[in-house]
GROMACS .gro file of C-alpha atoms in nm:
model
  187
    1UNK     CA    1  16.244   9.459   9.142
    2UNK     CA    2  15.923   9.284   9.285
    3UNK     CA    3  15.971   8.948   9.300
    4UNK     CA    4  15.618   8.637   9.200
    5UNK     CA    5  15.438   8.508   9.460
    6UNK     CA    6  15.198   8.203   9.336
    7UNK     CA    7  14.909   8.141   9.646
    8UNK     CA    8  14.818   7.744   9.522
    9UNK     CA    9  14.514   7.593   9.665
   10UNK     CA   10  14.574   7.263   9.739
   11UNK     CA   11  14.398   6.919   9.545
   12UNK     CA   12  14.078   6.798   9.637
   13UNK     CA   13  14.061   6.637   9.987
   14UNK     CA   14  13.919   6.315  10.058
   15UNK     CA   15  13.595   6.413  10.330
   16UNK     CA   16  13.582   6.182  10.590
   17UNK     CA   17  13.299   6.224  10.839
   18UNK     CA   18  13.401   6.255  11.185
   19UNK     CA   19  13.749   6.389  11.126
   20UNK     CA   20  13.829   6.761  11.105
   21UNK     CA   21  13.872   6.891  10.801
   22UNK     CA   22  14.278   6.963  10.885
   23UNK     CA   23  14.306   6.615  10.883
   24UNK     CA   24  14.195   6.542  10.542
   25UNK     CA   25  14.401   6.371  10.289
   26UNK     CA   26  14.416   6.411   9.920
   27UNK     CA   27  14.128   6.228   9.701
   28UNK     CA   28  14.283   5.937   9.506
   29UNK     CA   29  14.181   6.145   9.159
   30UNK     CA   30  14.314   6.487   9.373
   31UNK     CA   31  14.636   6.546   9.125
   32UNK     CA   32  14.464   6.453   8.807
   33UNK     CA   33  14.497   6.857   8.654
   34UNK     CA   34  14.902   6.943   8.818
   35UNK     CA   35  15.047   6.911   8.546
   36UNK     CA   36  14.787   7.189   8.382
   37UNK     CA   37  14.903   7.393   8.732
   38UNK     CA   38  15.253   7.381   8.656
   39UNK     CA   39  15.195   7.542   8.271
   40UNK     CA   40  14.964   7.833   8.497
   41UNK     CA   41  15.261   7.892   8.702
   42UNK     CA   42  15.447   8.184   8.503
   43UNK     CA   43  15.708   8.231   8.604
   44UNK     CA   44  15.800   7.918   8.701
   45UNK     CA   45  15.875   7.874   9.082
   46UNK     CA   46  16.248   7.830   9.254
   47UNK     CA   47  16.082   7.657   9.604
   48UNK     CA   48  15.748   7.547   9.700
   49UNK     CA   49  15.630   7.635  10.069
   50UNK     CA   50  15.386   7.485  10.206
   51UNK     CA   51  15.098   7.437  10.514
   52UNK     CA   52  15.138   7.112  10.730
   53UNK     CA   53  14.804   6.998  10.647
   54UNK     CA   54  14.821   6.669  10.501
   55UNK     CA   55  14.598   6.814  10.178
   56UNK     CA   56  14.819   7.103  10.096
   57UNK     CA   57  15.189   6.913  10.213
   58UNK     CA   58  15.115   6.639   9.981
   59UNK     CA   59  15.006   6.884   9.667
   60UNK     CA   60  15.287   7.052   9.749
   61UNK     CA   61  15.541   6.738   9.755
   62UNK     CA   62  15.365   6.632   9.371
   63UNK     CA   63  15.394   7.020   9.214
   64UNK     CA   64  15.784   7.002   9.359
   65UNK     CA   65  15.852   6.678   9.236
   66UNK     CA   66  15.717   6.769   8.938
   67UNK     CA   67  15.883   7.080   8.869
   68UNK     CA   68  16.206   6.963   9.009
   69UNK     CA   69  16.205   7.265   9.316
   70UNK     CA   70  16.251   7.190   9.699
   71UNK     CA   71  15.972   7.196   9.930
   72UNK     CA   72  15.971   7.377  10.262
   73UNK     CA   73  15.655   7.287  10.466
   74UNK     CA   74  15.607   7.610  10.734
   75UNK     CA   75  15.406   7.673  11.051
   76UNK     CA   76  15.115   7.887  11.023
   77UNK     CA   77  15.062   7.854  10.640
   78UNK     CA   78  14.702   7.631  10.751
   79UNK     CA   79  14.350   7.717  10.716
   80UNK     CA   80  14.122   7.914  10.894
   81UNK     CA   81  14.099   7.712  11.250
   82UNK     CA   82  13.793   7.467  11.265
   83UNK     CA   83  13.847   7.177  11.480
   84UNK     CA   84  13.478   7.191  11.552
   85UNK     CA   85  13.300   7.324  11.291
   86UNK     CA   86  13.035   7.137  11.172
   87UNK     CA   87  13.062   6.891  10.854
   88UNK     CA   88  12.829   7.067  10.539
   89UNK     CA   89  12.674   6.768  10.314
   90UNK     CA   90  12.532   7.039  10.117
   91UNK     CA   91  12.746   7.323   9.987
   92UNK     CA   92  12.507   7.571   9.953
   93UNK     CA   93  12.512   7.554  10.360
   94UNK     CA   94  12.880   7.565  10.335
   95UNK     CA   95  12.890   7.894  10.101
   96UNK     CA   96  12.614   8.114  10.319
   97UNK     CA   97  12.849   8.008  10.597
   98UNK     CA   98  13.124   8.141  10.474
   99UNK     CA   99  12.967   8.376  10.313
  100UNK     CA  100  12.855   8.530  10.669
  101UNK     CA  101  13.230   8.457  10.787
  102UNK     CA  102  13.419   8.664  10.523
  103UNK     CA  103  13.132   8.969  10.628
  104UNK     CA  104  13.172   8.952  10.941
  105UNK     CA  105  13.554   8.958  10.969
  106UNK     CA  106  13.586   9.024  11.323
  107UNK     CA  107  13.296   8.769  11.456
  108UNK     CA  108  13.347   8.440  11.526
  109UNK     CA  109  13.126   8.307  11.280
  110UNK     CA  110  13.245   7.926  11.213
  111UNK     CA  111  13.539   7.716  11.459
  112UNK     CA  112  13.809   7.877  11.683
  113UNK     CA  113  13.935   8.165  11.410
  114UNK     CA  114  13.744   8.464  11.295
  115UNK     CA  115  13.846   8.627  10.961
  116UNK     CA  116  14.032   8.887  11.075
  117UNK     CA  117  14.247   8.671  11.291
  118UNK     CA  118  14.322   8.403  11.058
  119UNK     CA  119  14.400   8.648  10.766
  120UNK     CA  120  14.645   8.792  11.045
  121UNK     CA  121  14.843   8.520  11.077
  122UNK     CA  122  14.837   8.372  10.732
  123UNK     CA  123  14.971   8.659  10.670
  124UNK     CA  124  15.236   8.726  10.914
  125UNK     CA  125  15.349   8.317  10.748
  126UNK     CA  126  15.372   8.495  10.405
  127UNK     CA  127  15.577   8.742  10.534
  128UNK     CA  128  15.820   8.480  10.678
  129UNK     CA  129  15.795   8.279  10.366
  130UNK     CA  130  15.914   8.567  10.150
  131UNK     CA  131  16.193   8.667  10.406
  132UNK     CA  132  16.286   8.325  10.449
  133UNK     CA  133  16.303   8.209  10.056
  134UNK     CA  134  16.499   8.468   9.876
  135UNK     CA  135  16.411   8.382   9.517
  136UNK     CA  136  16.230   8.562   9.236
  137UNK     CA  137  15.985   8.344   9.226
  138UNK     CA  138  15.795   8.124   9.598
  139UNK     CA  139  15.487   7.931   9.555
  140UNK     CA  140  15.283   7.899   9.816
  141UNK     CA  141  15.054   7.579   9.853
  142UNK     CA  142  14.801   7.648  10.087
  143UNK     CA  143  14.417   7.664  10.162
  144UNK     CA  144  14.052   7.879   9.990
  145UNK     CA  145  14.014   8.108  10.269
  146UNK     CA  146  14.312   8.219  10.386
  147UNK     CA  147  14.446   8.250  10.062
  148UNK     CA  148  14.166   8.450   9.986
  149UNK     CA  149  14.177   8.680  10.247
  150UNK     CA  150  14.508   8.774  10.181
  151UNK     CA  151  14.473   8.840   9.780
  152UNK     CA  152  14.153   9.010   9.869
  153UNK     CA  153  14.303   9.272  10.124
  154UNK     CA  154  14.562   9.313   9.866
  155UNK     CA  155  14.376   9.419   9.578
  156UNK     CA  156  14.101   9.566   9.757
  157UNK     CA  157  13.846   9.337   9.648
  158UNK     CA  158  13.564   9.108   9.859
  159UNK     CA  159  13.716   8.775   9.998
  160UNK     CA  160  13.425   8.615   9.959
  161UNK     CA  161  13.388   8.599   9.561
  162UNK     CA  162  13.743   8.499   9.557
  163UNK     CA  163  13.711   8.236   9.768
  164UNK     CA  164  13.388   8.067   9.548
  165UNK     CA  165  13.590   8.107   9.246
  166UNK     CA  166  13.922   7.949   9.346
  167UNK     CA  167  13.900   7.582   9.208
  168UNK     CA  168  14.155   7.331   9.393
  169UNK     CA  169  14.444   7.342   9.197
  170UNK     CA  170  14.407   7.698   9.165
  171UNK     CA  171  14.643   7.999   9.167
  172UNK     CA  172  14.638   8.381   9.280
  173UNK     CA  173  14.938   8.521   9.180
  174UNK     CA  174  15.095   8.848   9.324
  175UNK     CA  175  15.379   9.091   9.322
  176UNK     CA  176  15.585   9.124   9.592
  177UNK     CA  177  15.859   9.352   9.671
  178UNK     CA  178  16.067   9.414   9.953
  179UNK     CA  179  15.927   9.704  10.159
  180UNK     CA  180  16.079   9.984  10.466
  181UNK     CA  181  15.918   9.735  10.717
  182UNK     CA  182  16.007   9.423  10.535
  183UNK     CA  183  15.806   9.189  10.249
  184UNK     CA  184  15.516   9.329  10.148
  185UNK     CA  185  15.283   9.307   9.841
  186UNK     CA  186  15.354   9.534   9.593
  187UNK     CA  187  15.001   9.722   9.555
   0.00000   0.00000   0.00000
């Protein structure tokens, strides 16, 4: 029977200049819309999993607290590596950029991770996640691109519309079934 797996993108960050964007923290209005997250989330989680980025642990710590679930932060569950990619002030700069990184998977178009490499091991994380967390029903808090890279390889779809239409706070939800190899996404 294939069990839920709910891909979360975490609140919005507080940008601070200077520091990478791993480092962010959550926006003091970040959490406004969880409790309209935890209605989305059907069915309802057993255990929240999340990246170590401050952003996505401490969305992750609210949505558990709030649904009454543990919370097991994991290695390899951050973002697409970019320590020194540059800061965007306008977004439009930020989309083409990613834009060209999600077509060009195997390029290093922006930081230290190309797409191809960074849905890799997101995805090897999911795998341990769903090995690791038995239940019908993981969440996953997380980050825009890697989350979208995985969904989109899934379903056979383009990363990067995904990726522009996944509001923080928002969820891709798959099946997931236990495969010959181990986990895998039901197609």
């Amino acid at each position: 029977m294939p069990r839920t797996l709910h891909l979360i993108k975490h609140g919005k960050p507080q940008f601070v200049a200077g520091v990478p964007a791993h480092e962010w923290p959550l926006a003091p209005d970040a959490l406004t819309d969880l409790p309209a997250l935890a209605v989305r989330l059907d069915p309802r989680p057993d255990v929240i999993v999340c990246s170590l980025e401050p952003k996505a642990h401490a969305t992750a710590q609210a949505l558990a607290d709030h649904l009454g679930v543990p919370l097991r932060p994991m290695h390899g569950l951050h973002e697409q590596l970019r320590y020194t990619a540059r800061f965007h002030a306008d977004p439009a700069d930020f989309q083409a950029e990613y834009r060209a990184f999600f077509a060009q998977p195997d390029e290093l178009v922006v930081g230290e991770e190309t797409a191809r490499d960074a849905h890799t091991r997101f995805t090897n994380a999911v795998n341990a996640v769903m090995a690791a967390n038995p239940q019908p029903t993981v969440a996953v808090v997380a980050h825009g691109t890697v989350i979208s890279l995985l969904v989109a390889a899934l379903r056979g779809v383009e990363p990067y519309p995904l990726w522009r239409d996944l509001p923080l706070l928002g969820v891709l939800s798959v099946p997931w079934e236990p495969g010959a190899a181990g986990a895998r996404t039901a197609p």
